[in-house]
mmCIF file of C-alpha atoms in Angstrom:
data_model
loop_
_atom_site.group_PDB
_atom_site.id
_atom_site.type_symbol
_atom_site.label_atom_id
_atom_site.label_comp_id
_atom_site.label_asym_id
_atom_site.label_seq_id
_atom_site.Cartn_x
_atom_site.Cartn_y
_atom_site.Cartn_z
ATOM 1 C CA MET A 1 41.897 -73.868 -8.646
ATOM 2 C CA GLU A 2 43.103 -71.155 -11.055
ATOM 3 C CA GLN A 3 45.793 -68.926 -9.572
ATOM 4 C CA GLN A 4 45.014 -65.217 -9.243
ATOM 5 C CA LYS A 5 46.687 -63.060 -11.871
ATOM 6 C CA PRO A 6 49.379 -60.672 -10.590
ATOM 7 C CA ILE A 7 48.104 -57.069 -10.586
ATOM 8 C CA VAL A 8 50.191 -54.409 -12.333
ATOM 9 C CA ALA A 9 49.365 -50.748 -11.625
ATOM 10 C CA LEU A 10 50.023 -48.089 -14.259
ATOM 11 C CA ILE A 11 49.995 -44.745 -12.429
ATOM 12 C CA TYR A 12 49.849 -41.452 -14.322
ATOM 13 C CA ASP A 13 50.270 -37.817 -13.634
ATOM 14 C CA PHE A 14 47.842 -36.047 -16.000
ATOM 15 C CA ASP A 15 49.083 -32.640 -17.150
ATOM 16 C CA GLY A 16 52.064 -33.042 -19.467
ATOM 17 C CA THR A 17 51.802 -36.828 -19.173
ATOM 18 C CA LEU A 18 48.510 -37.800 -20.795
ATOM 19 C CA ALA A 19 47.639 -34.321 -22.063
ATOM 20 C CA PRO A 20 49.764 -31.364 -23.214
ATOM 21 C CA GLY A 21 50.033 -28.317 -20.951
ATOM 22 C CA ASN A 22 47.903 -27.767 -17.852
ATOM 23 C CA MET A 23 44.178 -28.547 -17.800
ATOM 24 C CA GLN A 24 43.284 -25.085 -16.450
ATOM 25 C CA GLU A 25 44.795 -23.462 -19.550
ATOM 26 C CA TYR A 26 42.039 -24.472 -21.921
ATOM 27 C CA ASP A 27 38.387 -23.527 -21.444
ATOM 28 C CA PHE A 28 38.593 -22.352 -17.819
ATOM 29 C CA LEU A 29 41.099 -19.519 -18.344
ATOM 30 C CA LYS A 30 39.212 -18.358 -21.422
ATOM 31 C CA GLU A 31 35.945 -18.152 -19.505
ATOM 32 C CA ILE A 32 37.430 -16.002 -16.746
ATOM 33 C CA GLY A 33 38.977 -13.643 -19.286
ATOM 34 C CA VAL A 34 42.646 -14.674 -18.988
ATOM 35 C CA THR A 35 44.245 -14.337 -22.428
ATOM 36 C CA ASP A 36 47.824 -15.162 -21.442
ATOM 37 C CA LYS A 37 48.226 -18.402 -19.502
ATOM 38 C CA ALA A 38 51.706 -17.333 -18.396
ATOM 39 C CA ASP A 39 50.116 -14.481 -16.424
ATOM 40 C CA PHE A 40 47.985 -16.927 -14.445
ATOM 41 C CA TRP A 41 50.953 -19.097 -13.487
ATOM 42 C CA ARG A 42 53.095 -16.046 -12.709
ATOM 43 C CA GLU A 43 50.379 -14.815 -10.373
ATOM 44 C CA THR A 44 50.148 -18.286 -8.826
ATOM 45 C CA TYR A 45 53.883 -18.251 -8.117
ATOM 46 C CA GLU A 46 53.770 -14.731 -6.644
ATOM 47 C CA LEU A 47 50.817 -15.590 -4.389
ATOM 48 C CA GLY A 48 52.560 -18.716 -3.131
ATOM 49 C CA LYS A 49 55.761 -16.808 -2.443
ATOM 50 C CA ALA A 50 53.962 -13.964 -0.651
ATOM 51 C CA GLN A 51 51.912 -16.336 1.526
ATOM 52 C CA ASN A 52 54.516 -19.125 1.851
ATOM 53 C CA ALA A 53 51.929 -21.454 0.311
ATOM 54 C CA THR A 54 52.231 -24.423 -2.004
ATOM 55 C CA GLU A 55 51.763 -23.885 -5.714
ATOM 56 C CA ILE A 56 48.775 -26.255 -5.715
ATOM 57 C CA LEU A 57 46.867 -24.349 -3.015
ATOM 58 C CA SER A 58 47.802 -21.062 -4.675
ATOM 59 C CA TYR A 59 46.386 -21.978 -8.074
ATOM 60 C CA MET A 60 43.210 -23.331 -6.472
ATOM 61 C CA LYS A 61 42.764 -20.077 -4.505
ATOM 62 C CA LEU A 62 43.254 -18.046 -7.687
ATOM 63 C CA MET A 63 40.697 -20.157 -9.544
ATOM 64 C CA ILE A 64 38.064 -19.324 -6.923
ATOM 65 C CA ASP A 65 38.995 -15.626 -6.785
ATOM 66 C CA LYS A 66 39.039 -15.163 -10.545
ATOM 67 C CA SER A 67 35.796 -17.048 -11.055
ATOM 68 C CA ASN A 68 34.125 -14.395 -8.885
ATOM 69 C CA ASN A 69 35.439 -11.523 -11.016
ATOM 70 C CA PRO A 70 32.337 -9.368 -11.813
ATOM 71 C CA ASN A 71 33.712 -8.638 -15.292
ATOM 72 C CA HIS A 72 33.965 -12.365 -16.112
ATOM 73 C CA PRO A 73 31.713 -14.237 -13.653
ATOM 74 C CA CYS A 74 32.332 -17.931 -14.000
ATOM 75 C CA PRO A 75 30.928 -19.962 -11.091
ATOM 76 C CA ILE A 76 33.055 -23.010 -10.324
ATOM 77 C CA THR A 77 30.804 -26.048 -10.095
ATOM 78 C CA LYS A 78 31.406 -29.760 -10.633
ATOM 79 C CA GLN A 79 29.281 -29.578 -13.765
ATOM 80 C CA ALA A 80 31.382 -26.738 -15.169
ATOM 81 C CA PHE A 81 34.600 -28.638 -14.463
ATOM 82 C CA GLU A 82 33.301 -31.733 -16.214
ATOM 83 C CA LYS A 83 32.474 -29.576 -19.231
ATOM 84 C CA TYR A 84 36.021 -28.166 -19.253
ATOM 85 C CA GLY A 85 37.509 -31.637 -18.861
ATOM 86 C CA ALA A 86 35.643 -32.982 -21.873
ATOM 87 C CA ASN A 87 37.585 -30.598 -24.126
ATOM 88 C CA ILE A 88 41.107 -31.290 -22.847
ATOM 89 C CA PRO A 89 43.268 -32.513 -25.759
ATOM 90 C CA LEU A 90 45.176 -35.756 -25.227
ATOM 91 C CA PHE A 91 48.490 -36.981 -26.595
ATOM 92 C CA LYS A 92 48.529 -39.219 -29.629
ATOM 93 C CA GLY A 93 47.327 -42.755 -28.923
ATOM 94 C CA VAL A 94 46.045 -42.100 -25.382
ATOM 95 C CA ILE A 95 42.429 -43.046 -26.180
ATOM 96 C CA GLU A 96 43.488 -46.474 -27.469
ATOM 97 C CA TRP A 97 46.265 -47.005 -24.889
ATOM 98 C CA PHE A 98 44.173 -48.542 -22.139
ATOM 99 C CA ALA A 99 42.714 -51.301 -24.304
ATOM 100 C CA LEU A 100 46.161 -51.998 -25.769
ATOM 101 C CA THR A 101 47.817 -52.426 -22.368
ATOM 102 C CA ARG A 102 44.976 -54.542 -21.007
ATOM 103 C CA LYS A 103 45.316 -56.809 -24.035
ATOM 104 C CA LEU A 104 49.059 -57.125 -23.369
ATOM 105 C CA GLY A 105 48.226 -58.036 -19.780
ATOM 106 C CA GLU A 106 45.698 -60.668 -20.831
ATOM 107 C CA ASP A 107 48.235 -62.279 -23.154
ATOM 108 C CA MET A 108 50.750 -62.502 -20.278
ATOM 109 C CA ARG A 109 48.138 -63.429 -17.629
ATOM 110 C CA LEU A 110 48.555 -60.116 -15.805
ATOM 111 C CA GLN A 111 45.728 -57.954 -14.436
ATOM 112 C CA ILE A 112 46.349 -54.364 -15.580
ATOM 113 C CA GLU A 113 44.906 -51.437 -13.607
ATOM 114 C CA HIS A 114 45.208 -47.712 -14.373
ATOM 115 C CA TYR A 115 45.335 -44.885 -11.809
ATOM 116 C CA ILE A 116 45.643 -41.086 -11.846
ATOM 117 C CA ASN A 117 47.995 -39.440 -9.301
ATOM 118 C CA SER A 118 47.843 -35.765 -10.233
ATOM 119 C CA SER A 119 48.236 -32.234 -8.905
ATOM 120 C CA GLY A 120 45.573 -31.249 -11.428
ATOM 121 C CA LEU A 121 41.856 -31.268 -10.711
ATOM 122 C CA GLN A 122 39.940 -34.480 -10.138
ATOM 123 C CA GLU A 123 36.724 -32.870 -11.373
ATOM 124 C CA MET A 124 38.263 -32.075 -14.763
ATOM 125 C CA VAL A 125 39.796 -35.544 -15.123
ATOM 126 C CA GLU A 126 36.367 -37.011 -14.351
ATOM 127 C CA GLY A 127 34.959 -35.027 -17.271
ATOM 128 C CA SER A 128 37.631 -36.219 -19.709
ATOM 129 C CA PRO A 129 36.891 -38.915 -22.308
ATOM 130 C CA ILE A 130 39.245 -41.357 -20.546
ATOM 131 C CA ALA A 131 37.876 -41.014 -16.983
ATOM 132 C CA HIS A 132 36.189 -44.428 -17.116
ATOM 133 C CA GLU A 133 39.530 -46.134 -17.798
ATOM 134 C CA PHE A 134 40.896 -45.549 -14.281
ATOM 135 C CA LYS A 135 40.331 -47.766 -11.276
ATOM 136 C CA HIS A 136 40.683 -44.652 -9.142
ATOM 137 C CA ILE A 137 41.492 -40.962 -9.677
ATOM 138 C CA TYR A 138 43.653 -39.382 -6.975
ATOM 139 C CA ALA A 139 43.912 -35.635 -7.672
ATOM 140 C CA SER A 140 43.372 -32.181 -6.204
ATOM 141 C CA ARG A 141 39.730 -31.241 -5.751
ATOM 142 C CA PHE A 142 37.400 -28.689 -4.178
ATOM 143 C CA MET A 143 34.769 -28.658 -1.444
ATOM 144 C CA TYR A 144 31.367 -27.317 -2.568
ATOM 145 C CA ASP A 145 28.673 -25.279 -0.838
ATOM 146 C CA LYS A 146 24.941 -26.059 -0.778
ATOM 147 C CA ASP A 147 24.549 -24.387 -4.185
ATOM 148 C CA GLY A 148 27.236 -26.595 -5.691
ATOM 149 C CA ARG A 149 29.898 -23.881 -5.953
ATOM 150 C CA ALA A 150 33.545 -24.487 -5.061
ATOM 151 C CA MET A 151 34.388 -22.841 -1.745
ATOM 152 C CA TRP A 152 37.659 -24.386 -0.509
ATOM 153 C CA PRO A 153 40.259 -27.008 -1.493
ATOM 154 C CA ALA A 154 39.332 -30.506 -0.303
ATOM 155 C CA ALA A 155 42.642 -32.038 -1.394
ATOM 156 C CA ALA A 156 45.810 -30.471 -2.748
ATOM 157 C CA ILE A 157 48.068 -33.137 -4.229
ATOM 158 C CA ASP A 158 51.653 -31.926 -4.073
ATOM 159 C CA PHE A 159 54.838 -34.003 -4.349
ATOM 160 C CA THR A 160 54.494 -35.280 -0.760
ATOM 161 C CA ALA A 161 50.883 -36.346 -1.242
ATOM 162 C CA LYS A 162 51.816 -38.140 -4.459
ATOM 163 C CA THR A 163 54.166 -40.458 -2.571
ATOM 164 C CA GLN A 164 51.456 -41.095 0.043
ATOM 165 C CA ILE A 165 49.086 -42.090 -2.753
ATOM 166 C CA LEU A 166 51.556 -44.727 -3.936
ATOM 167 C CA TYR A 167 51.242 -46.317 -0.487
ATOM 168 C CA MET A 168 47.458 -46.096 -0.760
ATOM 169 C CA ILE A 169 47.537 -47.964 -4.073
ATOM 170 C CA ASN A 170 49.989 -50.418 -2.526
ATOM 171 C CA LYS A 171 47.523 -51.142 0.301
ATOM 172 C CA GLY A 172 44.328 -50.864 -1.750
ATOM 173 C CA VAL A 173 43.039 -47.725 0.011
ATOM 174 C CA GLU A 174 40.938 -45.371 -2.138
ATOM 175 C CA ASN A 175 39.715 -42.604 0.210
ATOM 176 C CA ILE A 176 42.379 -40.018 0.981
ATOM 177 C CA SER A 177 40.384 -38.973 4.077
ATOM 178 C CA ASP A 178 40.741 -42.450 5.598
ATOM 179 C CA ASN A 179 43.776 -41.669 7.774
ATOM 180 C CA LYS A 180 43.365 -44.756 9.951
ATOM 181 C CA GLU A 181 43.414 -47.161 7.011
ATOM 182 C CA ILE A 182 46.272 -45.321 5.298
ATOM 183 C CA ASN A 183 48.494 -45.457 8.379
ATOM 184 C CA ASN A 184 47.561 -48.913 9.670
ATOM 185 C CA TYR A 185 50.377 -51.443 9.622
ATOM 186 C CA MET A 186 49.999 -54.014 6.874
ATOM 187 C CA ALA A 187 52.429 -56.852 6.246
ATOM 188 C CA THR A 188 54.133 -56.699 2.864
ATOM 189 C CA GLU A 189 52.616 -59.984 1.709
ATOM 190 C CA ASP A 190 49.099 -58.704 2.498
ATOM 191 C CA ARG A 191 49.369 -55.547 0.397
ATOM 192 C CA ARG A 192 47.225 -55.493 -2.722
ATOM 193 C CA ILE A 193 49.824 -54.325 -5.269
ATOM 194 C CA PRO A 194 53.558 -54.575 -4.513
ATOM 195 C CA PHE A 195 55.698 -51.576 -5.447
ATOM 196 C CA ASN A 196 57.666 -53.698 -7.911
ATOM 197 C CA HIS A 197 54.418 -54.188 -9.846
ATOM 198 C CA MET A 198 53.954 -50.439 -10.354
ATOM 199 C CA ILE A 199 54.873 -48.223 -13.312
ATOM 200 C CA TYR A 200 54.808 -44.454 -12.786
ATOM 201 C CA PHE A 201 54.356 -42.063 -15.729
ATOM 202 C CA GLY A 202 55.208 -38.407 -15.109
ATOM 203 C CA ASP A 203 56.819 -35.301 -16.511
ATOM 204 C CA GLY A 204 57.182 -32.642 -13.812
ATOM 205 C CA LEU A 205 59.094 -31.787 -10.662
ATOM 206 C CA THR A 206 56.221 -32.964 -8.436
ATOM 207 C CA ASP A 207 56.697 -36.466 -9.885
ATOM 208 C CA ILE A 208 60.360 -36.880 -8.909
ATOM 209 C CA PRO A 209 59.836 -38.102 -5.285
ATOM 210 C CA SER A 210 57.305 -40.704 -6.516
ATOM 211 C CA MET A 211 59.702 -41.856 -9.211
ATOM 212 C CA LYS A 212 62.526 -42.159 -6.670
ATOM 213 C CA LEU A 213 60.321 -44.047 -4.208
ATOM 214 C CA LEU A 214 59.161 -46.588 -6.774
ATOM 215 C CA ARG A 215 62.643 -47.211 -8.114
ATOM 216 C CA SER A 216 63.999 -47.720 -4.591
ATOM 217 C CA GLN A 217 61.299 -50.372 -4.069
ATOM 218 C CA GLY A 218 61.903 -52.182 -7.355
ATOM 219 C CA GLY A 219 59.186 -50.367 -9.330
ATOM 220 C CA PHE A 220 59.532 -48.491 -12.591
ATOM 221 C CA ALA A 221 59.493 -44.814 -13.595
ATOM 222 C CA ILE A 222 58.912 -43.474 -17.098
ATOM 223 C CA ALA A 223 59.239 -39.776 -17.947
ATOM 224 C CA ILE A 224 57.082 -38.556 -20.814
ATOM 225 C CA LEU A 225 59.301 -36.554 -23.134
ATOM 226 C CA THR A 226 57.821 -33.390 -24.672
ATOM 227 C CA PRO A 227 59.579 -30.484 -26.434
ATOM 228 C CA GLU A 228 58.709 -28.139 -23.537
ATOM 229 C CA HIS A 229 60.436 -30.338 -20.933
ATOM 230 C CA GLU A 230 63.076 -32.086 -23.031
ATOM 231 C CA GLN A 231 66.127 -30.855 -21.126
ATOM 232 C CA GLN A 232 64.483 -31.429 -17.740
ATOM 233 C CA THR A 233 63.598 -35.000 -18.753
ATOM 234 C CA ARG A 234 67.074 -35.748 -20.055
ATOM 235 C CA ASP A 235 68.470 -34.529 -16.728
ATOM 236 C CA LEU A 236 66.288 -37.136 -14.961
ATOM 237 C CA VAL A 237 67.937 -39.813 -17.105
ATOM 238 C CA LYS A 238 71.438 -38.530 -16.301
ATOM 239 C CA ARG A 239 70.638 -38.414 -12.574
ATOM 240 C CA ASN A 240 69.326 -42.018 -12.700
ATOM 241 C CA ILE A 241 65.942 -40.966 -11.289
ATOM 242 C CA ILE A 242 63.941 -42.732 -14.004
ATOM 243 C CA ASN A 243 64.233 -46.006 -15.894
ATOM 244 C CA PHE A 244 63.149 -44.630 -19.250
ATOM 245 C CA ALA A 245 62.291 -41.423 -21.098
ATOM 246 C CA CYS A 246 59.780 -41.915 -23.926
ATOM 247 C CA ARG A 247 58.191 -39.448 -26.292
ATOM 248 C CA ALA A 248 54.518 -38.616 -25.788
ATOM 249 C CA ASP A 249 53.142 -41.088 -28.287
ATOM 250 C CA TYR A 250 51.022 -43.886 -26.798
ATOM 251 C CA SER A 251 50.409 -45.637 -30.133
ATOM 252 C CA GLU A 252 50.940 -49.365 -30.580
ATOM 253 C CA GLY A 253 54.468 -50.180 -31.740
ATOM 254 C CA GLU A 254 55.980 -46.874 -30.588
ATOM 255 C CA THR A 255 58.777 -46.622 -28.015
ATOM 256 C CA LEU A 256 56.480 -46.111 -25.029
ATOM 257 C CA TYR A 257 54.336 -49.124 -25.934
ATOM 258 C CA ASN A 258 57.396 -51.346 -26.476
ATOM 259 C CA THR A 259 58.936 -50.155 -23.197
ATOM 260 C CA VAL A 260 55.825 -50.966 -21.171
ATOM 261 C CA LYS A 261 55.534 -54.336 -22.913
ATOM 262 C CA ALA A 262 59.111 -55.135 -21.845
ATOM 263 C CA ILE A 263 58.334 -54.103 -18.254
ATOM 264 C CA PHE A 264 55.269 -56.375 -18.250
ATOM 265 C CA GLN A 265 57.455 -59.249 -19.457
ATOM 266 C CA HIS A 266 59.987 -58.532 -16.702
ATOM 267 C CA ILE A 267 57.280 -58.421 -14.004
ATOM 268 C CA LYS A 268 55.754 -61.671 -15.257
ATOM 269 C CA ALA A 269 59.140 -63.405 -15.372
ATOM 270 C CA MET A 270 60.009 -62.293 -11.842
ATOM 271 C CA ASP A 271 56.594 -63.374 -10.565
ATOM 272 C CA ASN A 272 57.087 -66.821 -12.115
ATOM 273 C CA PHE A 273 60.580 -67.017 -10.600
ATOM 274 C CA ASN A 274 59.334 -66.043 -7.124
ATOM 275 C CA LYS A 275 56.525 -68.617 -7.272
ATOM 276 C CA LEU A 276 58.943 -71.326 -8.385
ATOM 277 C CA GLU A 277 61.370 -70.418 -5.615
ATOM 278 C CA GLN A 278 58.604 -70.451 -2.979
ATOM 279 C CA ALA A 279 57.313 -73.801 -4.240
ATOM 280 C CA ASN A 280 60.828 -75.218 -3.876
ATOM 281 C CA ILE A 281 61.084 -73.904 -0.314
ATOM 282 C CA ASN A 282 57.666 -75.364 0.545
ATOM 283 C CA GLU A 283 58.671 -78.711 -0.905
ATOM 284 C CA ALA A 284 61.889 -78.752 1.129
ATOM 285 C CA ASN A 285 59.973 -77.886 4.297
ATOM 286 C CA ASN A 286 57.456 -80.662 3.644
ATOM 287 C CA MET A 287 60.277 -83.179 3.195
ATOM 288 C CA CYS A 288 61.749 -82.148 6.536
ATOM 289 C CA ILE A 289 58.364 -82.537 8.246
ATOM 290 C CA THR A 290 57.883 -85.985 6.703
ATOM 291 C CA LYS A 291 61.303 -87.126 7.889
ATOM 292 C CA ASN A 292 60.632 -85.863 11.416
ATOM 293 C CA ILE A 293 57.295 -87.709 11.532
ATOM 294 C CA ASN A 294 58.911 -90.955 10.323
#
């Protein structure tokens, strides 16, 4: 019987990782009459500070408040978010990236899966041209009333939630509301994707705990290097928080592609080694049993 291929999970933040800037800064802010994106984020920070709230909950609250502005009414609905998401620009090579990495996996007999783990909005990611590439999208999202309008945050994915999501991927749990399944004990050998078969792609401060967690468990962390965050990313290298920093170019043959290819090769080699070692142990145990029987 053919052996099951090892699964490798590629896990991405979205804003600043697959796409430049923040997803709210494109069509949404224009429609509510915000001409300076810095004003929106400054107001988000001030609201969070005044209310001792997280930045994620603060920006989601502001989105609802500003969408109800009578001067620029802009009802927040799932359909509207999908429309905004369709126009989010992506970094060079992102569209082709998923097929490229799956092909690499096929050549090495690895099963490649892609996931989103983002503080941005799930509804916008679902409207993007790459939404179908992901096995699952874990991101912040809204609750909706009977008329389909956003009324309250359903999930706010901050740095703590991002680390929890890594455990969900590790166990094969998709619903963030499934507290029982998330917290149930599961033996390491029964978990769907081991941490050392995960690669995390991020760029911001909310990604650092996830990067640290994966590295401590034998996984891999790649920071996407952009001009806006160049010094911050280089500091992550100096502090040994990440394995690699690669420029935001997902094209075949570029540094990011070659880095991921090397990680795939490492994972495959270690998987082969572990299987060979276990086979040797099993053989030794069988010899001992045979001797005892004789």
